[in-house]
XYZ file of N, CA, C and O in Angstrom:
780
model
N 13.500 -90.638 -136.395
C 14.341 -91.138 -135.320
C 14.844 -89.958 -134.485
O 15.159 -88.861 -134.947
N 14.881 -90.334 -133.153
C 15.206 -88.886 -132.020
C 16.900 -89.457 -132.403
O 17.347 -90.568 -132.685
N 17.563 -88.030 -132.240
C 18.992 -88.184 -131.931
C 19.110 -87.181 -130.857
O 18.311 -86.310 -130.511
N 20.328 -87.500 -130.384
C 21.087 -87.132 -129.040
C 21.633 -85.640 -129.630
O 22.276 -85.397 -130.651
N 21.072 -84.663 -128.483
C 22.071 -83.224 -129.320
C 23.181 -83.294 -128.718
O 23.364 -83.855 -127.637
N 23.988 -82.732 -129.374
C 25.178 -82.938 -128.618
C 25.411 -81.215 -127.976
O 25.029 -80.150 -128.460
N 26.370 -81.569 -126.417
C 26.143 -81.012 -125.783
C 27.404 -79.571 -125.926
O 28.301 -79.752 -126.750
N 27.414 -78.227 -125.129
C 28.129 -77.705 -125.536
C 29.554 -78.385 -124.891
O 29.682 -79.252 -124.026
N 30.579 -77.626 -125.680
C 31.956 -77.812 -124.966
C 32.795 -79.191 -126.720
O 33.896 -79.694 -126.943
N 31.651 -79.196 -127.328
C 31.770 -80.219 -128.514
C 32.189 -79.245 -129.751
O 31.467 -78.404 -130.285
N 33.647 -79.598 -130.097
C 33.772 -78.503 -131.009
C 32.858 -78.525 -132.044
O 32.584 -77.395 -132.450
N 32.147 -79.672 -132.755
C 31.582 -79.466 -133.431
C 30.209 -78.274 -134.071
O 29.599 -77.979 -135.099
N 30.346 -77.847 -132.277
C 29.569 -76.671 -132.138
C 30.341 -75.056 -132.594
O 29.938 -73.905 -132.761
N 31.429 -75.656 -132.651
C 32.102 -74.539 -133.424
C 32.762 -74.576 -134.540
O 33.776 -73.883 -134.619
N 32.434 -75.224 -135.441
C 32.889 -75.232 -136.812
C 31.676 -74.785 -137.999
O 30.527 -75.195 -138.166
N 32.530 -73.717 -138.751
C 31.732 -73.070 -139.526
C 30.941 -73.876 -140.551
O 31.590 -74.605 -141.301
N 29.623 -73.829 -140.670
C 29.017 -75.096 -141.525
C 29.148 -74.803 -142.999
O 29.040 -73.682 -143.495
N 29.428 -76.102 -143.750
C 29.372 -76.124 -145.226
C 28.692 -76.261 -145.945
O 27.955 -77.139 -145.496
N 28.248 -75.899 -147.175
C 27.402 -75.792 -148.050
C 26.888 -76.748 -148.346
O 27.739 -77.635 -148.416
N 25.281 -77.343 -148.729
C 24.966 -78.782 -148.995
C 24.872 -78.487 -150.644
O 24.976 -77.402 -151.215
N 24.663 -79.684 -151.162
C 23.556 -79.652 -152.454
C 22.893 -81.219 -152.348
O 23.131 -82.236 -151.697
N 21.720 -80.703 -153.594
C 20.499 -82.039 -153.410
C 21.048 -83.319 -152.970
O 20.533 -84.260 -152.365
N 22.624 -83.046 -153.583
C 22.746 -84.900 -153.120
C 23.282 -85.624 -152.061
O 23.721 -86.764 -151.913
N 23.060 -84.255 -151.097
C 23.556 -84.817 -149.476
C 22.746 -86.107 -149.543
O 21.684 -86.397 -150.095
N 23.649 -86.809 -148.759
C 23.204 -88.469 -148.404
C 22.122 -88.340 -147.129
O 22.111 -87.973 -145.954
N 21.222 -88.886 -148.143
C 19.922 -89.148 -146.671
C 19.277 -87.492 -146.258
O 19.170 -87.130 -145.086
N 18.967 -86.782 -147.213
C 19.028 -85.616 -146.849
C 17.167 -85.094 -146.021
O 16.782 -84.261 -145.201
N 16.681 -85.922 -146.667
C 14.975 -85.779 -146.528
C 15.111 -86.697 -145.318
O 14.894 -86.102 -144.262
N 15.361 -87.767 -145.211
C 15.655 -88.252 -143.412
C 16.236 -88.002 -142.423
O 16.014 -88.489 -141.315
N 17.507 -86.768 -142.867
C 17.814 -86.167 -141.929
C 16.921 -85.365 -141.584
O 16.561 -85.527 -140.418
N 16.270 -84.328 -142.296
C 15.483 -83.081 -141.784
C 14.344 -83.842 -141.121
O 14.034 -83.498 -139.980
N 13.671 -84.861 -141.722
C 12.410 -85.087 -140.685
C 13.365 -85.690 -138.854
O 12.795 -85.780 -137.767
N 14.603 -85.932 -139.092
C 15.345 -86.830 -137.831
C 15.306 -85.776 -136.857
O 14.896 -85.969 -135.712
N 15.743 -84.604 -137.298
C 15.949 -83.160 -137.090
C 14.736 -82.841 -136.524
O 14.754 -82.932 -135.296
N 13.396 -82.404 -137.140
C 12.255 -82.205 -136.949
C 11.798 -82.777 -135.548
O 11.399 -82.112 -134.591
N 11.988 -84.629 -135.654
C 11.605 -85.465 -134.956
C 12.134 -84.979 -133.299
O 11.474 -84.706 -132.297
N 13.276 -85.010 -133.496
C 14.534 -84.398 -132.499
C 14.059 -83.047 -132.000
O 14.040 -83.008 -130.770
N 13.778 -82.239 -132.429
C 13.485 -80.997 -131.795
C 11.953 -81.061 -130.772
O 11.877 -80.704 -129.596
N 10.887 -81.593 -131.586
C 9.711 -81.390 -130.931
C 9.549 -82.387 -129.809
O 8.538 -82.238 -129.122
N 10.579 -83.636 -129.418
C 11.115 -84.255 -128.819
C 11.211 -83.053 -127.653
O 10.366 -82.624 -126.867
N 12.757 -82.663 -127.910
C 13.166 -82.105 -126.743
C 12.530 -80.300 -126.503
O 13.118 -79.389 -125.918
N 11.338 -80.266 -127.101
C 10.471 -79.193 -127.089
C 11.175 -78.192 -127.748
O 10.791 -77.066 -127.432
N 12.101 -78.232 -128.578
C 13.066 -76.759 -128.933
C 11.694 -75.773 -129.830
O 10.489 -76.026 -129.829
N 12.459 -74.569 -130.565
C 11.731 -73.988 -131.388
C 12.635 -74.171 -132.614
O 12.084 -73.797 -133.649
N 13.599 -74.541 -132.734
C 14.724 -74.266 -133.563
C 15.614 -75.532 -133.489
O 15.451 -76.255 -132.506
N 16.453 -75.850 -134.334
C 17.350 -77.162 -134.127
C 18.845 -76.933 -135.449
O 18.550 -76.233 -136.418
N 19.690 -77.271 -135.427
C 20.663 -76.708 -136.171
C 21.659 -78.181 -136.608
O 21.564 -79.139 -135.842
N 22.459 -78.287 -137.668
C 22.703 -79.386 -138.246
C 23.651 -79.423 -136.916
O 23.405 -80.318 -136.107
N 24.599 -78.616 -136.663
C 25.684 -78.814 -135.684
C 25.462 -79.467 -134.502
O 26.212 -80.278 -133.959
N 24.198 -79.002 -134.063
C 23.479 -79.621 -132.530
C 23.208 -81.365 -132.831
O 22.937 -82.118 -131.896
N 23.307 -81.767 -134.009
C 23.369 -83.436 -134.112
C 24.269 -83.661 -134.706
O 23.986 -84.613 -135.433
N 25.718 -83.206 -134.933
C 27.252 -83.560 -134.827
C 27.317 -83.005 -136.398
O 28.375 -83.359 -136.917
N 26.810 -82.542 -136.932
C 27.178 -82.590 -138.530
C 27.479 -80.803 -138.655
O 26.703 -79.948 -138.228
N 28.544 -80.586 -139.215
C 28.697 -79.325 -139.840
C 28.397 -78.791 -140.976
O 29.130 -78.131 -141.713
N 27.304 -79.084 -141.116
C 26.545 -78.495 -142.574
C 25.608 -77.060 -142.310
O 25.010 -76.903 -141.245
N 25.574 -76.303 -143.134
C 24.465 -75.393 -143.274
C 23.046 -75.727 -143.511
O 22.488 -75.627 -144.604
N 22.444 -76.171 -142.301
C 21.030 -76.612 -142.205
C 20.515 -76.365 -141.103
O 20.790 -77.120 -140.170
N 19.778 -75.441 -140.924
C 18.917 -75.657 -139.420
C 17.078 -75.674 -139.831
O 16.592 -75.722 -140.961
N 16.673 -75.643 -139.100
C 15.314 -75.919 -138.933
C 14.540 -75.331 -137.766
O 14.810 -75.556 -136.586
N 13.328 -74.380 -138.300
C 12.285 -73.446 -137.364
C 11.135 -74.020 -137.183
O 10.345 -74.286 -138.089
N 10.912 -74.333 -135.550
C 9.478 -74.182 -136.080
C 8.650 -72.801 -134.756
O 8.614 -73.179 -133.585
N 8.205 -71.685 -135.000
C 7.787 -71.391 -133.158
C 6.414 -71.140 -132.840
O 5.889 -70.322 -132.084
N 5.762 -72.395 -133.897
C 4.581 -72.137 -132.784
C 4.278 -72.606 -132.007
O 3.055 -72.582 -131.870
N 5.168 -73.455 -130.805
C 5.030 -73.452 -129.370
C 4.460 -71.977 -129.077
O 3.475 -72.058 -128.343
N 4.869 -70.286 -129.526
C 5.291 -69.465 -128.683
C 3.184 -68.505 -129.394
O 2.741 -67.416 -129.032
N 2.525 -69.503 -130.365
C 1.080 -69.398 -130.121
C 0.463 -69.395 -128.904
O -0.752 -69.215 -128.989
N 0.938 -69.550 -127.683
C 0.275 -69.184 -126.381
C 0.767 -68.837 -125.491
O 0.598 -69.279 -124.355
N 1.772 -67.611 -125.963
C 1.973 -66.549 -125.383
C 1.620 -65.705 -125.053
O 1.738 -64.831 -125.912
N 0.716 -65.019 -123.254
C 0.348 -64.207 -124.021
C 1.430 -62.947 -123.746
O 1.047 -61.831 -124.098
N 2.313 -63.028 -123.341
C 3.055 -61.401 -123.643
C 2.908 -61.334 -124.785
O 3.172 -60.150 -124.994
N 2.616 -61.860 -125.915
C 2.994 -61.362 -126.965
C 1.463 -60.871 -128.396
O 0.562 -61.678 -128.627
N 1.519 -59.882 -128.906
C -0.180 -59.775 -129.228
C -0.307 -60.733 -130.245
O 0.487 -61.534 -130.740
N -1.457 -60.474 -130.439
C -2.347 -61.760 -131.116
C -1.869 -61.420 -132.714
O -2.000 -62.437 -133.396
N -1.491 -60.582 -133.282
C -1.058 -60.784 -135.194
C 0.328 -61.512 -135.097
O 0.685 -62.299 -135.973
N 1.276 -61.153 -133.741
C 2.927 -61.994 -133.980
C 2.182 -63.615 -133.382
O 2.268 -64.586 -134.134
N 1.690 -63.718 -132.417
C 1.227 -65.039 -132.018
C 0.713 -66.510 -133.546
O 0.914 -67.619 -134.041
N -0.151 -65.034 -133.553
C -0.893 -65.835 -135.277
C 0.021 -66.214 -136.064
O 0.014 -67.383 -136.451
N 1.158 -65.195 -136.541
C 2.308 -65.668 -137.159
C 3.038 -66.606 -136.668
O 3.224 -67.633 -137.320
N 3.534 -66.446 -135.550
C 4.148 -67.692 -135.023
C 3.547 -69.172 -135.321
O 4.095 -70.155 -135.821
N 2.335 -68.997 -134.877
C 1.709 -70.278 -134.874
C 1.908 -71.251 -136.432
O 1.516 -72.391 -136.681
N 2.666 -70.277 -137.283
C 2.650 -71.359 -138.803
C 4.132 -70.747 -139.170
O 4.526 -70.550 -140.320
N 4.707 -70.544 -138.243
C 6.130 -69.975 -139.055
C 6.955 -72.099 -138.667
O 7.392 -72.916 -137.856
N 6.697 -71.872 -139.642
C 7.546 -73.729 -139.516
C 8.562 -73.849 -141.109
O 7.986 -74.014 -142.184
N 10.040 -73.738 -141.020
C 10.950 -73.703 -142.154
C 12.209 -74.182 -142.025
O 13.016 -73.840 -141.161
N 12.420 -75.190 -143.124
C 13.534 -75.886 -143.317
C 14.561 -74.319 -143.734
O 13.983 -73.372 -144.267
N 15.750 -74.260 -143.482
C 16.809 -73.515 -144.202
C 18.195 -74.333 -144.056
O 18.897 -74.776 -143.147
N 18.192 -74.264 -145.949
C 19.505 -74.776 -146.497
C 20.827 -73.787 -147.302
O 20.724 -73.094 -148.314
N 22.170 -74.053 -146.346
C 22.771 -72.478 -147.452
C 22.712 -71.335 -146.915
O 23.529 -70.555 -147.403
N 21.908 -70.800 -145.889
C 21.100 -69.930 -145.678
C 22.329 -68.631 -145.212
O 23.298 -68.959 -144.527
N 22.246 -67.988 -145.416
C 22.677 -66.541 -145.674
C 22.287 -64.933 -145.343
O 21.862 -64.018 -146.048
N 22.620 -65.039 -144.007
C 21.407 -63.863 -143.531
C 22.271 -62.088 -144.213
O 23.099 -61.437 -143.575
N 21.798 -61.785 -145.405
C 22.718 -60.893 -145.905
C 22.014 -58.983 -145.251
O 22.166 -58.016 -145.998
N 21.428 -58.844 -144.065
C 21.062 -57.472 -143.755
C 20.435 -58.224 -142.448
O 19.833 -59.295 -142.367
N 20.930 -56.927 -141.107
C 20.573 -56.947 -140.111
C 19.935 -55.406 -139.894
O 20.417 -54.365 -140.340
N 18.675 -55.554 -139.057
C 18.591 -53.763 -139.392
C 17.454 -53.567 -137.959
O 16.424 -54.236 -138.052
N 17.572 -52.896 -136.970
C 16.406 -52.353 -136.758
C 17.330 -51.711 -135.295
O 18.448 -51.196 -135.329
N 16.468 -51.937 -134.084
C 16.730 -51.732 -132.766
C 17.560 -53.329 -132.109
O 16.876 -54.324 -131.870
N 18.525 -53.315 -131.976
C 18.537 -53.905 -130.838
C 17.285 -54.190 -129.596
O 16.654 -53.291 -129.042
N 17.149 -55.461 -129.376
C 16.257 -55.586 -128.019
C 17.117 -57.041 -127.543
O 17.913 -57.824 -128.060
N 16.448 -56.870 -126.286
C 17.058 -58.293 -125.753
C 15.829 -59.296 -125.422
O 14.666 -58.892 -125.419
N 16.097 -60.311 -125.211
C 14.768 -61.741 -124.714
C 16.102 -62.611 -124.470
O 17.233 -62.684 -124.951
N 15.548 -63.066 -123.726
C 15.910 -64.181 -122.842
C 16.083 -65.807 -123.841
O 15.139 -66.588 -123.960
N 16.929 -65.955 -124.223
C 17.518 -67.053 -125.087
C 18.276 -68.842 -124.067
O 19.145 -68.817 -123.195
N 17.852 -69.592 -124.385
C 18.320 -71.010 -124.010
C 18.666 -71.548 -125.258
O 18.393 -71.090 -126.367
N 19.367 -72.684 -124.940
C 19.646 -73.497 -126.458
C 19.529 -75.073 -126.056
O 19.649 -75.246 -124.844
N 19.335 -76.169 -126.761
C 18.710 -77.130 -126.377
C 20.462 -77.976 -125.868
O 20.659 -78.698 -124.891
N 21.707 -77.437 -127.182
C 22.749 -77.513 -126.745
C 23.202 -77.133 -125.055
O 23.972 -77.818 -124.381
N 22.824 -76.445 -124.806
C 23.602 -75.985 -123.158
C 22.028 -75.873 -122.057
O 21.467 -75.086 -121.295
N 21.889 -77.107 -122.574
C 20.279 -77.270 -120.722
C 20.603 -76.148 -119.665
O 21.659 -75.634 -119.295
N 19.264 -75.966 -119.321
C 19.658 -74.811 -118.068
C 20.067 -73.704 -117.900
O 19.978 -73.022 -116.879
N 20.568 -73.437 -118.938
C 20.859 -71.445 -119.032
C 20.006 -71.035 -119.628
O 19.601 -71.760 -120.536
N 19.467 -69.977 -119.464
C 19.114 -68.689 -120.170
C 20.080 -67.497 -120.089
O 20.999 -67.500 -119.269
N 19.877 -66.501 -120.920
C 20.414 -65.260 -120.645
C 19.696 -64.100 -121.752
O 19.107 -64.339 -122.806
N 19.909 -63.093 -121.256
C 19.368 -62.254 -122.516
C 20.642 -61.749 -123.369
O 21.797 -61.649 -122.958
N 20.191 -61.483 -124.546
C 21.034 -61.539 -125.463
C 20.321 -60.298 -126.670
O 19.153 -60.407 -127.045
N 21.092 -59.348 -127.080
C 20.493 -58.370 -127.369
C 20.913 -58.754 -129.336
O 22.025 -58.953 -129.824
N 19.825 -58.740 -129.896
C 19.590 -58.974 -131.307
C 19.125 -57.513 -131.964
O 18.808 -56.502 -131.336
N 19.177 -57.700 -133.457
C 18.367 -56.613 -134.178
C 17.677 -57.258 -134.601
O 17.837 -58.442 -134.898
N 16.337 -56.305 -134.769
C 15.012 -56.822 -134.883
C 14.648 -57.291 -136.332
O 13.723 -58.089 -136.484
N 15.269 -56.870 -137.265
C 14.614 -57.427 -138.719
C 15.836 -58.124 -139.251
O 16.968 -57.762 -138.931
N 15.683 -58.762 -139.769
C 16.747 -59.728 -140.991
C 16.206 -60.004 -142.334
O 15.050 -60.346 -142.584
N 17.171 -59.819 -143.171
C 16.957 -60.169 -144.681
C 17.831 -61.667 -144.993
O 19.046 -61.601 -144.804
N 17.428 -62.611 -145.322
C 18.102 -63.555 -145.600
C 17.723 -64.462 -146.699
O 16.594 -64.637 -147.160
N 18.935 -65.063 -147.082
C 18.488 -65.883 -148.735
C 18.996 -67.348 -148.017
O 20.017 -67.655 -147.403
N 17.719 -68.122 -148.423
C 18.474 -69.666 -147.933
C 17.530 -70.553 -149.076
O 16.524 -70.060 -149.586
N 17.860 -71.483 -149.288
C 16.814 -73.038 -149.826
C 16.081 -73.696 -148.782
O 16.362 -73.882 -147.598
N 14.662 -74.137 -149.761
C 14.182 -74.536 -148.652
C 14.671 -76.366 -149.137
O 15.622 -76.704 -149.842
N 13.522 -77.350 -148.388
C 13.884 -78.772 -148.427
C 13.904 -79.167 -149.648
O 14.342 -80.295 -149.876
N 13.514 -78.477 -150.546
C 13.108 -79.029 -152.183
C 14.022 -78.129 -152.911
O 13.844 -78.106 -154.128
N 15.240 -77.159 -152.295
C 16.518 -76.705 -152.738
C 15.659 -75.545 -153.874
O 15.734 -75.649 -155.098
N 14.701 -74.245 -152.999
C 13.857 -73.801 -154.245
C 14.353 -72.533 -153.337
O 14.035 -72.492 -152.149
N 15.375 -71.193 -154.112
C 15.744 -70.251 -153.674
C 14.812 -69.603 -152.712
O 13.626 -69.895 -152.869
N 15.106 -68.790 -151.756
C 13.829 -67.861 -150.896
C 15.202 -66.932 -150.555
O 16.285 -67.134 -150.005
N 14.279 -65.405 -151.431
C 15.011 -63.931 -150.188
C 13.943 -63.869 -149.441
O 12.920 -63.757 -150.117
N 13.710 -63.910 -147.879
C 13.024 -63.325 -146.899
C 13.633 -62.277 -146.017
O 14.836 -62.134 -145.798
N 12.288 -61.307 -145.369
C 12.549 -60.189 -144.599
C 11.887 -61.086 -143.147
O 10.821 -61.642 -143.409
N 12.116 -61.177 -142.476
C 11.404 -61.611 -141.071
C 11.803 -60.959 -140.066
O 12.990 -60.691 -139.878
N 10.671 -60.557 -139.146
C 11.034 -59.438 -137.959
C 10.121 -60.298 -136.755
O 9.288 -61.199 -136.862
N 10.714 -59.547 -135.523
C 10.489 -59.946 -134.251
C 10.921 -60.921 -133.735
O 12.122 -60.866 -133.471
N 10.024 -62.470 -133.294
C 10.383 -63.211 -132.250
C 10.796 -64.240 -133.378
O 11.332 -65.301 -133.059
N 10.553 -63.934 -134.645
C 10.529 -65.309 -135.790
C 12.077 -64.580 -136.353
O 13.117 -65.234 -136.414
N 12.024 -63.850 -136.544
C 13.696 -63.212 -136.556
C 14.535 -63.510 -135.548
O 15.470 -64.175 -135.993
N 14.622 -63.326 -134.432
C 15.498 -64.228 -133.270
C 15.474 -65.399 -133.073
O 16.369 -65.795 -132.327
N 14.785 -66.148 -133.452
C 14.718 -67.698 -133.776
C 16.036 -67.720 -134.613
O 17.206 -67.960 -134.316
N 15.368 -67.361 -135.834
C 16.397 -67.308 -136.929
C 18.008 -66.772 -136.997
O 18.990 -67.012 -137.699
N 17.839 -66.325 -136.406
C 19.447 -65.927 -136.243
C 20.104 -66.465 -134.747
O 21.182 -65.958 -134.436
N 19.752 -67.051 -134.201
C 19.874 -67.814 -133.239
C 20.704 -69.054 -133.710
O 21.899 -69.352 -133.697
N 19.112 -69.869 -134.287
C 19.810 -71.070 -135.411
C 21.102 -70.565 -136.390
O 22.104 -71.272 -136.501
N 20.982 -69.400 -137.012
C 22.108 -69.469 -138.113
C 23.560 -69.124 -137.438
O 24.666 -69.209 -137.971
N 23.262 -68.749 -136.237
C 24.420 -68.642 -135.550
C 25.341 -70.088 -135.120
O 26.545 -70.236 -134.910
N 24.569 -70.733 -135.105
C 24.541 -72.045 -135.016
C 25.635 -72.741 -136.229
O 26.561 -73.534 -136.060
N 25.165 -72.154 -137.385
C 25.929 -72.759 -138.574
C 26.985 -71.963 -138.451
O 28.033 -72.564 -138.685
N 27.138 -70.636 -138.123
C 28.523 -69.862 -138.117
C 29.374 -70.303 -136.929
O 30.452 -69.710 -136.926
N 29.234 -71.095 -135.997
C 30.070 -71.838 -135.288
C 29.762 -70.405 -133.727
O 30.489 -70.231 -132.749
N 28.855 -69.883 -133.979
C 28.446 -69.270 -132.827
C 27.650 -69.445 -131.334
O 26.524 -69.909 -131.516
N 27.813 -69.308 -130.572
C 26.697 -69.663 -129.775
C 26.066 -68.571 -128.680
O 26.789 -67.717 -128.167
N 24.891 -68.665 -128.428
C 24.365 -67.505 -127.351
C 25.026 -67.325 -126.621
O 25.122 -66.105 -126.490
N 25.867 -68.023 -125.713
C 26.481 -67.610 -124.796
C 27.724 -66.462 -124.765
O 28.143 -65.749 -123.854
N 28.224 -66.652 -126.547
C 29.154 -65.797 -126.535
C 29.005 -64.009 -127.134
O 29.688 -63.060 -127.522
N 27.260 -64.531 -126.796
C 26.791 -62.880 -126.881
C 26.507 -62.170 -125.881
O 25.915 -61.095 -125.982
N 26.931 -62.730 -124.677
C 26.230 -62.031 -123.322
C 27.660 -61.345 -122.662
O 28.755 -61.682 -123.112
N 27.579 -60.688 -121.928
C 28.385 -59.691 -121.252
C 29.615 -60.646 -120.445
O 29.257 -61.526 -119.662
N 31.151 -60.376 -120.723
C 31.772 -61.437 -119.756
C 31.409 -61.313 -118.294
O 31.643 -62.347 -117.669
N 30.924 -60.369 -117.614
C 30.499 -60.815 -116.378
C 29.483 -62.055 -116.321
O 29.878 -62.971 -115.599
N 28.631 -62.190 -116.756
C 27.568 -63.862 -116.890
C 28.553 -64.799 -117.414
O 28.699 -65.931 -116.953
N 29.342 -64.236 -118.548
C 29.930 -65.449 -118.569
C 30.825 -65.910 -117.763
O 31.005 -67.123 -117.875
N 31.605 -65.243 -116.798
C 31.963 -65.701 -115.236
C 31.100 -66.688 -114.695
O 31.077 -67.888 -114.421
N 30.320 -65.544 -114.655
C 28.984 -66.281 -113.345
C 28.816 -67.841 -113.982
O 28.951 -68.804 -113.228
N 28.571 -67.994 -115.148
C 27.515 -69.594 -115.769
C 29.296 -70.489 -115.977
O 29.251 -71.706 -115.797
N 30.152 -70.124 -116.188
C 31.512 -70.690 -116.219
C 31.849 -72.181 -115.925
O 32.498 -72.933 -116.653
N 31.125 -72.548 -114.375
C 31.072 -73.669 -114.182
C 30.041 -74.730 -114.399
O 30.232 -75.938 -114.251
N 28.638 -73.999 -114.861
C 27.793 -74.505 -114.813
C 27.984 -75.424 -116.818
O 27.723 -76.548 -117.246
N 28.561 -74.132 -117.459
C 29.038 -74.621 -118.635
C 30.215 -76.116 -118.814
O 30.197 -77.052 -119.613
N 31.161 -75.773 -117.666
C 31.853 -77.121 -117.784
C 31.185 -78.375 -117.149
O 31.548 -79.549 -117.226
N 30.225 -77.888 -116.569
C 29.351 -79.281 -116.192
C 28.185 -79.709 -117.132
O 27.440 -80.663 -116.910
N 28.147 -79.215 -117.778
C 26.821 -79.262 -119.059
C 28.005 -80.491 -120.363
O 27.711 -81.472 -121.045
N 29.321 -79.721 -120.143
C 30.124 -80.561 -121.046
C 30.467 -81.630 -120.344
O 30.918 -82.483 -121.109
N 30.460 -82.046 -119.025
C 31.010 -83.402 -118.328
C 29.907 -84.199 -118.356
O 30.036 -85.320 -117.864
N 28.568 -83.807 -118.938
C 27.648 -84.780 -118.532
C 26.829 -84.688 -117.540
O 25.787 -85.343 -117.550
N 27.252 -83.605 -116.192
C 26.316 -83.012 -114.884
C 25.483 -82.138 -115.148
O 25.703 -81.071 -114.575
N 24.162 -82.179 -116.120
C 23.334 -82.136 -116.308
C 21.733 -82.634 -116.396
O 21.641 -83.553 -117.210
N 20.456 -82.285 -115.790
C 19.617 -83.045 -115.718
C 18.331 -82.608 -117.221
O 17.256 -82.044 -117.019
N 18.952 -83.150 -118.938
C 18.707 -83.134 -119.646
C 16.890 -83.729 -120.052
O 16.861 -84.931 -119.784
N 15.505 -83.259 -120.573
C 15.067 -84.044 -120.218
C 14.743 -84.815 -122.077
O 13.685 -85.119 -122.628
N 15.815 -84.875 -122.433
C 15.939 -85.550 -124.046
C 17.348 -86.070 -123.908
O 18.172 -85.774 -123.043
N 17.449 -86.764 -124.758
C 19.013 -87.589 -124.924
C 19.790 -86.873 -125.250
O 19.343 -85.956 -125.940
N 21.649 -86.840 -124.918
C 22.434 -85.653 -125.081
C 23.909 -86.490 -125.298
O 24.358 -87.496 -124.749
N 24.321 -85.801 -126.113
C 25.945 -86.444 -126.463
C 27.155 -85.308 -125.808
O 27.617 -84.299 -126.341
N 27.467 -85.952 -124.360
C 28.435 -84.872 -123.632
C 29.699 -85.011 -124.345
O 29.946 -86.134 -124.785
N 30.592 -84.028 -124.553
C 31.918 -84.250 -125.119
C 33.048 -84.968 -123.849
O 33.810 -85.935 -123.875
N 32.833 -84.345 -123.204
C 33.861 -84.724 -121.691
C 33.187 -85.753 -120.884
O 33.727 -86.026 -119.812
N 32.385 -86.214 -121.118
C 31.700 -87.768 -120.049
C 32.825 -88.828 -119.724
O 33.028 -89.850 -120.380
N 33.366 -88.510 -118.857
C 33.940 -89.410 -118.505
C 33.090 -91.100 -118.261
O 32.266 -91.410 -117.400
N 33.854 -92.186 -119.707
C 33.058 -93.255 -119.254
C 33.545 -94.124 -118.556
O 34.742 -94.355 -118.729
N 32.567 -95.148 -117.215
C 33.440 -95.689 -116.349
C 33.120 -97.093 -117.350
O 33.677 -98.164 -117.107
């Protein structure tokens, strides 16, 4: 089933997410709802918060970014099968260069901005069958990932960019929360005024 992401300006986008275990209710129908929901609204990434729930769960998938070509053909290849549930997930080491890429979120339609990340991450999360994983992941499958987990820490891209942009996008943000947005997936505005 597609659900509505909900849009920014929804605190729910800022509350730190909580820990699951196996016996979250409906837990294998949420993640495929999740799944369903993302490739819907074309995301690469989808986060429990972005469909109203504050749990520690998001979900990767980026091989949309298999036909890229800025990018060479061994990260492409990888991309093309990096597809992962994370439950719990715990990114415990950040390490490399800073770089920036150009980041959107399915939460706030219509912005981009660049946003400067480090390039490798170490992180421990569960996958859908609650079966421990430490992973190292670097590059464009690493900014995915910490993108989404920012997501569970009640973070969002926007509040990684320089306050001058965030001037500039200011209004465009309170109109993304009123609903004056041209979304092309279903969206739950916090401020919609209903007539």
């Amino acid at each position: 089933m597609i659900l509505p992401i909900i849009a920014y300006g929804d605190p729910v986008l800022r509350k730190v997410g909580v820990n699951i275990d196996k016996d979250y209710p409906n837990l294998t129908e949420l993640i495929e709802n999740m799944k369903e929901t993302m490739v819907n609204a074309r995301g690469i990434g989808l986060a429990a918060p972005q469909i109203g729930k504050a749990i520690r769960l998001f979900i990767v998938d980026t091989s949309p970014f298999e036909k890229d070509e800025d990018l060479d053909e061994k990260e492409r290849e990888f991309l093309s099968t990096f597809k992962k549930v994370f439950i719990n997930a715990k990114i415990v080491k950040e390490e490399g260069d800073e770089w920036a890429f150009n980041e959107g979120c399915l939460s706030i339609p219509d912005i981009n901005e660049d946003v400067f990340r480090q390039e490798k991450i170490t992180i421990e999360y569960l996958d859908e069958n609650f079966e421990p994983h430490i992973e190292v992941i670097d590059g464009l499958a690493a900014r995915v990932v910490q993108h989404e987990y920012d997501h569970i820490e009640g973070i969002l891209f926007t509040d990684k960019i320089s306050s001058l942009k965030k001037r500039l996008i200011k209004k465009k943000l309170e109109n993304i929360s009123k609903g004056k947005v041209n979304a092309e997936y279903r969206m739950k505005f916090p401020l919609l005024k209903r007539k």
